C-alpha atoms as one frame of an Amber mdcrd trajectory, in Angstrom:
protein
  96.502 132.483  74.833  96.427 129.585  77.276  93.438 128.907  79.521  95.817
 128.592  82.488  96.558 132.342  82.169  92.931 133.356  82.664  90.607 133.817
  85.598  86.881 134.528  85.517  86.519 138.307  85.275  89.671 138.942  83.216
  89.333 141.151  80.157  90.314 139.793  76.725  89.613 140.729  73.128  88.366
 138.988  70.007  87.864 140.773  66.675  88.446 144.160  68.361  85.633 143.498
  70.851  86.293 143.310  74.600  84.968 140.337  76.571  84.835 139.548  80.273
  86.127 136.029  80.806  83.618 133.456  82.049  83.857 129.658  82.275  83.020
 129.229  78.590  85.641 131.789  77.521  88.304 129.955  79.536  87.528 126.722
  77.701  87.927 128.551  74.384  90.916 130.697  75.384  92.724 129.986  72.121
  90.050 132.063  70.320  90.805 135.211  72.318  93.699 137.661  72.489  95.218
 139.522  75.416  94.634 143.264  75.683  97.932 145.178  75.573  98.513 147.193
  78.748  98.653 150.898  77.916  98.518 154.127  79.905  94.817 154.336  79.070
  94.196 150.914  80.639  96.271 151.847  83.694  94.173 154.974  84.187  90.975
 152.951  83.767  92.302 150.657  86.506  92.607 153.604  88.877  96.245 154.547
  88.421  97.016 158.235  87.843  99.475 160.565  86.139 100.988 161.086  89.613
 101.734 157.367  89.821 103.752 157.742  86.620 105.523 160.930  87.668 106.317
 159.661  91.181 107.819 156.378  89.965 105.022 154.142  91.238 104.659 153.024
  87.634 107.665 152.962  85.353 108.057 152.100  81.714 109.701 148.726  81.226
 112.585 148.132  78.876 110.504 145.860  76.625 107.446 148.108  76.224 105.417
 147.042  79.247 104.932 148.682  82.627 106.341 147.959  86.073 104.003 148.769
  88.958 106.521 149.123  91.746 103.946 148.791  94.549 102.962 145.348  93.253
 106.084 143.821  91.744 109.308 144.478  89.887 108.021 142.364  87.007 107.247
 144.013  83.670 103.570 143.605  82.735 102.398 143.636  79.129  98.703 142.666
  79.263  95.588 143.777  81.154  94.710 140.250  82.328  98.211 139.836  83.790
  97.752 143.070  85.786  94.356 141.812  86.956  95.857 138.477  88.025  98.834
 140.050  89.808  96.588 142.489  91.661  94.299 139.651  92.746  97.209 137.464
  93.830  98.831 140.166  95.951  95.787 142.060  97.247  93.240 139.207  97.383
  90.745 141.508  95.665  89.586 142.129  92.116  91.060 145.077  90.252  88.256
 147.464  89.336  88.566 148.642  85.729  86.266 151.379  84.460  84.599 150.605
  81.152
């Protein structure tokens, strides 16, 4: 993972433990792994089953998700969803722990 992909507040993993990115984590980004985006993570981020059934979220061809309200780009990792949300909404994505 490259430090240029991360922002303070992103979620990453190391040895099956979840970390919130801070300035030190960014400097050591190569020691951390991205968290795969799953339905569980989408629900923790506030998306619902209705979003899936109504086409607001669709399954991508390569195993990721496309959040149609944000982009037509397939997203594979939690930190990428966080970054896209921040870029387009100018606000942090709240993810329930």
